[in-house]
mmCIF file of C-alpha atoms in Angstrom:
data_model
loop_
_atom_site.group_PDB
_atom_site.id
_atom_site.type_symbol
_atom_site.label_atom_id
_atom_site.label_comp_id
_atom_site.label_asym_id
_atom_site.label_seq_id
_atom_site.Cartn_x
_atom_site.Cartn_y
_atom_site.Cartn_z
ATOM 1 C CA MET A 24 50.356 28.612 -49.032
ATOM 2 C CA LYS A 25 47.137 30.104 -50.421
ATOM 3 C CA ALA A 26 45.467 26.666 -50.339
ATOM 4 C CA LEU A 27 46.595 26.147 -46.752
ATOM 5 C CA LEU A 28 45.121 29.490 -45.618
ATOM 6 C CA MET A 29 41.928 28.818 -47.529
ATOM 7 C CA GLY A 30 41.612 25.332 -45.959
ATOM 8 C CA GLY A 31 42.197 26.775 -42.485
ATOM 9 C CA ALA A 32 39.524 29.438 -43.030
ATOM 10 C CA ILE A 33 37.033 26.820 -44.203
ATOM 11 C CA LEU A 34 37.821 24.629 -41.183
ATOM 12 C CA VAL A 35 37.243 27.565 -38.801
ATOM 13 C CA ALA A 36 33.957 28.425 -40.567
ATOM 14 C CA VAL A 37 32.711 24.810 -40.363
ATOM 15 C CA ALA A 38 33.656 24.601 -36.693
ATOM 16 C CA ALA A 39 31.800 27.858 -35.975
ATOM 17 C CA LEU A 40 28.728 26.604 -37.863
ATOM 18 C CA VAL A 41 28.714 23.281 -35.980
ATOM 19 C CA PHE A 42 29.035 25.129 -32.659
ATOM 20 C CA ALA A 43 26.219 27.534 -33.550
ATOM 21 C CA LEU A 44 23.887 24.737 -34.634
ATOM 22 C CA SER A 45 24.562 22.632 -31.565
ATOM 23 C CA ALA A 46 23.997 25.606 -29.269
ATOM 24 C CA CYS A 47 20.705 26.587 -30.887
ATOM 25 C CA GLY A 48 18.796 23.783 -32.531
ATOM 26 C CA GLY A 49 20.367 20.703 -31.017
ATOM 27 C CA SER A 50 19.511 21.453 -27.412
ATOM 28 C CA SER A 51 15.744 21.039 -27.664
ATOM 29 C CA GLY A 52 15.979 17.322 -28.468
ATOM 30 C CA SER A 53 18.401 16.515 -25.690
ATOM 31 C CA SER A 54 16.534 18.837 -23.320
ATOM 32 C CA ALA A 55 13.329 16.859 -23.822
ATOM 33 C CA SER A 56 15.144 13.568 -23.282
ATOM 34 C CA GLU A 57 16.973 14.985 -20.260
ATOM 35 C CA GLN A 58 13.626 16.092 -18.822
ATOM 36 C CA ALA A 59 12.191 12.605 -19.372
ATOM 37 C CA VAL A 60 15.173 11.003 -17.652
ATOM 38 C CA GLN A 61 14.907 13.484 -14.764
ATOM 39 C CA LYS A 62 11.200 12.726 -14.365
ATOM 40 C CA GLN A 63 11.921 8.981 -14.263
ATOM 41 C CA ALA A 64 14.614 9.580 -11.639
ATOM 42 C CA ASP A 65 12.187 11.699 -9.596
ATOM 43 C CA VAL A 66 9.439 9.057 -9.781
ATOM 44 C CA TYR A 67 11.956 6.452 -8.611
ATOM 45 C CA ALA A 68 13.144 8.660 -5.727
ATOM 46 C CA ILE A 69 9.551 9.297 -4.607
ATOM 47 C CA ASP A 70 8.804 5.566 -4.890
ATOM 48 C CA ARG A 71 11.748 4.963 -2.529
ATOM 49 C CA ILE A 72 9.930 7.024 0.128
ATOM 50 C CA GLU A 73 7.172 4.397 0.200
ATOM 51 C CA ARG A 74 9.691 1.571 0.468
ATOM 52 C CA SER A 75 11.576 3.259 3.301
ATOM 53 C CA PHE A 76 8.290 4.114 5.019
ATOM 54 C CA HIS A 77 7.187 0.486 5.155
ATOM 55 C CA GLU A 78 10.654 -0.777 6.017
ATOM 56 C CA SER A 79 10.949 1.642 8.939
ATOM 57 C CA ILE A 80 7.643 0.448 10.388
ATOM 58 C CA SER A 81 8.556 -3.221 9.966
ATOM 59 C CA LYS A 82 11.909 -2.648 11.709
ATOM 60 C CA LYS A 83 10.481 -0.112 14.199
ATOM 61 C CA ASN A 84 13.190 2.311 13.101
ATOM 62 C CA ILE A 85 11.782 5.675 14.159
ATOM 63 C CA ASP A 86 14.825 7.626 12.961
ATOM 64 C CA GLU A 87 14.415 6.242 9.442
ATOM 65 C CA MET A 88 10.688 7.069 9.526
ATOM 66 C CA VAL A 89 11.135 10.634 10.763
ATOM 67 C CA GLY A 90 14.015 11.138 8.321
ATOM 68 C CA LEU A 91 11.498 10.850 5.466
ATOM 69 C CA PHE A 92 9.756 14.054 6.587
ATOM 70 C CA ALA A 93 10.722 17.665 5.855
ATOM 71 C CA PRO A 94 11.545 19.747 8.957
ATOM 72 C CA HIS A 95 8.164 21.544 9.019
ATOM 73 C CA ALA A 96 6.053 18.709 7.605
ATOM 74 C CA THR A 97 2.550 17.990 8.790
ATOM 75 C CA GLY A 98 0.967 14.638 9.430
ATOM 76 C CA THR A 99 -2.738 13.979 9.868
ATOM 77 C CA PHE A 100 -3.355 10.656 11.577
ATOM 78 C CA GLY A 101 -7.093 10.960 12.132
ATOM 79 C CA PRO A 102 -9.790 13.603 12.487
ATOM 80 C CA GLY A 103 -8.356 16.450 14.544
ATOM 81 C CA LYS A 104 -5.019 14.649 14.963
ATOM 82 C CA THR A 105 -2.507 16.722 13.007
ATOM 83 C CA ALA A 106 1.138 16.862 14.036
ATOM 84 C CA THR A 107 3.522 19.571 12.828
ATOM 85 C CA GLY A 108 7.276 19.154 12.620
ATOM 86 C CA LYS A 109 9.478 16.110 12.970
ATOM 87 C CA GLU A 110 9.302 15.871 16.779
ATOM 88 C CA GLU A 111 5.498 15.865 16.897
ATOM 89 C CA ILE A 112 5.396 13.347 14.031
ATOM 90 C CA ARG A 113 7.938 11.178 15.895
ATOM 91 C CA SER A 114 5.759 11.311 19.011
ATOM 92 C CA VAL A 115 2.626 10.232 17.128
ATOM 93 C CA TRP A 116 4.381 7.278 15.519
ATOM 94 C CA LEU A 117 5.941 6.141 18.792
ATOM 95 C CA LYS A 118 2.459 6.082 20.375
ATOM 96 C CA SER A 119 0.976 4.056 17.502
ATOM 97 C CA LYS A 120 0.105 0.356 17.667
ATOM 98 C CA ALA A 121 2.819 -0.378 15.103
ATOM 99 C CA TRP A 122 5.552 0.716 17.537
ATOM 100 C CA GLU A 123 4.273 -1.138 20.606
ATOM 101 C CA PRO A 124 6.855 -3.681 21.822
ATOM 102 C CA THR A 125 4.325 -6.537 21.682
ATOM 103 C CA THR A 126 3.313 -5.750 18.099
ATOM 104 C CA HIS A 127 5.099 -7.905 15.530
ATOM 105 C CA TRP A 128 3.904 -6.539 12.207
ATOM 106 C CA LEU A 129 5.339 -6.709 8.759
ATOM 107 C CA SER A 130 4.324 -3.600 6.832
ATOM 108 C CA ASP A 131 3.645 -4.320 3.177
ATOM 109 C CA HIS A 132 1.798 -2.735 0.288
ATOM 110 C CA PRO A 133 0.180 -3.833 -2.967
ATOM 111 C CA ALA A 134 2.556 -2.357 -5.548
ATOM 112 C CA TYR A 135 -0.149 -1.964 -8.189
ATOM 113 C CA LYS A 136 -1.921 0.564 -5.940
ATOM 114 C CA LEU A 137 1.094 2.871 -5.716
ATOM 115 C CA LYS A 138 0.574 6.215 -7.447
ATOM 116 C CA VAL A 139 3.283 8.854 -7.953
ATOM 117 C CA THR A 140 3.034 12.248 -9.624
ATOM 118 C CA VAL A 141 5.816 14.730 -10.309
ATOM 119 C CA ASP A 142 5.625 18.386 -11.272
ATOM 120 C CA GLY A 143 9.060 19.990 -11.066
ATOM 121 C CA ASP A 144 10.189 19.983 -7.423
ATOM 122 C CA ARG A 145 6.805 18.888 -6.068
ATOM 123 C CA GLY A 146 4.884 15.656 -6.265
ATOM 124 C CA THR A 147 2.377 13.330 -4.662
ATOM 125 C CA LEU A 148 2.496 9.766 -3.439
ATOM 126 C CA HIS A 149 -0.387 7.421 -2.595
ATOM 127 C CA PHE A 150 -0.068 3.901 -1.223
ATOM 128 C CA GLU A 151 -1.899 1.335 0.875
ATOM 129 C CA CYS A 152 -0.405 -0.288 3.956
ATOM 130 C CA HIS A 153 -1.142 -3.899 4.783
ATOM 131 C CA PHE A 154 0.086 -4.708 8.278
ATOM 132 C CA ILE A 155 0.545 -8.448 8.634
ATOM 133 C CA ASP A 156 0.809 -9.911 12.126
ATOM 134 C CA VAL A 157 3.931 -12.071 11.983
ATOM 135 C CA ASP A 158 2.733 -14.251 14.881
ATOM 136 C CA THR A 159 -0.637 -15.157 13.317
ATOM 137 C CA GLY A 160 0.011 -14.555 9.613
ATOM 138 C CA LYS A 161 -3.205 -12.531 9.424
ATOM 139 C CA ILE A 162 -3.769 -8.962 8.305
ATOM 140 C CA ALA A 163 -3.840 -6.860 11.462
ATOM 141 C CA ALA A 164 -4.656 -3.503 9.852
ATOM 142 C CA LEU A 165 -5.281 -1.876 6.477
ATOM 143 C CA THR A 166 -4.568 1.810 5.985
ATOM 144 C CA ALA A 167 -3.520 4.201 3.245
ATOM 145 C CA GLY A 168 -1.277 7.210 2.968
ATOM 146 C CA ASN A 169 -1.724 10.280 0.802
ATOM 147 C CA LEU A 170 1.422 12.357 0.727
ATOM 148 C CA ASP A 171 2.635 15.620 -0.697
ATOM 149 C CA VAL A 172 6.364 15.508 -1.349
ATOM 150 C CA ALA A 173 8.961 18.065 -2.380
ATOM 151 C CA ARG A 174 12.578 18.113 -3.452
ATOM 152 C CA ILE A 175 14.375 19.957 -0.652
ATOM 153 C CA ASP A 176 18.139 20.443 -0.879
ATOM 154 C CA GLY A 177 18.236 17.784 -3.607
ATOM 155 C CA ARG A 178 16.296 15.149 -1.629
ATOM 156 C CA TRP A 179 12.639 14.153 -1.898
ATOM 157 C CA LEU A 180 10.872 14.482 1.475
ATOM 158 C CA ILE A 181 7.323 14.259 2.793
ATOM 159 C CA THR A 182 5.816 17.705 3.368
ATOM 160 C CA ASN A 183 2.281 16.591 4.206
ATOM 161 C CA PHE A 184 1.076 13.139 5.221
ATOM 162 C CA VAL A 185 -2.606 12.222 5.509
ATOM 163 C CA GLY A 186 -3.436 8.767 6.778
ATOM 164 C CA SER A 187 -6.715 7.234 5.724
ATOM 165 C CA THR A 188 -8.676 4.022 5.474
ATOM 166 C CA THR A 189 -8.563 1.838 2.406
ATOM 167 C CA GLU A 190 -12.345 1.589 2.274
ATOM 168 C CA LEU A 191 -14.331 3.812 -0.031
ATOM 169 C CA LYS A 192 -17.379 4.942 1.931
ATOM 170 C CA ILE A 193 -20.224 6.708 0.181
#
């Protein structure tokens, strides 16, 4: 009986020690790996914004495009041409050459020029847009987008969009 009580006490002590060690020292290793996995997931989710952006233009799907923006996002589409909120952003896109009924563009991008940063619930996204005229097979327009993004209610959305040229002018 004495051996049984002693064995039970040792088992309880070992279990308590294992619990204490896993609660204190073991969490830093998994926390770092969990953070790395979360960052990779965030980079992927932000990358998906670019893919959806170009797909929505190619398909002329304005609801998909506007759905990428936060409710109070801003979009700058040229000097002095800043739209605020989803409805103004929708209006700008619908007036663009890409949405004209006679425009048949495929919106593409060079993947190697995609840049994503993540810092907690905020990030940035940069990409180029190559608009290819489906009827002629030629490049119709070259532009770029510089975006601020944020995780809002668990979803990455555009908070600020600045369109630009792809040319570096000095």
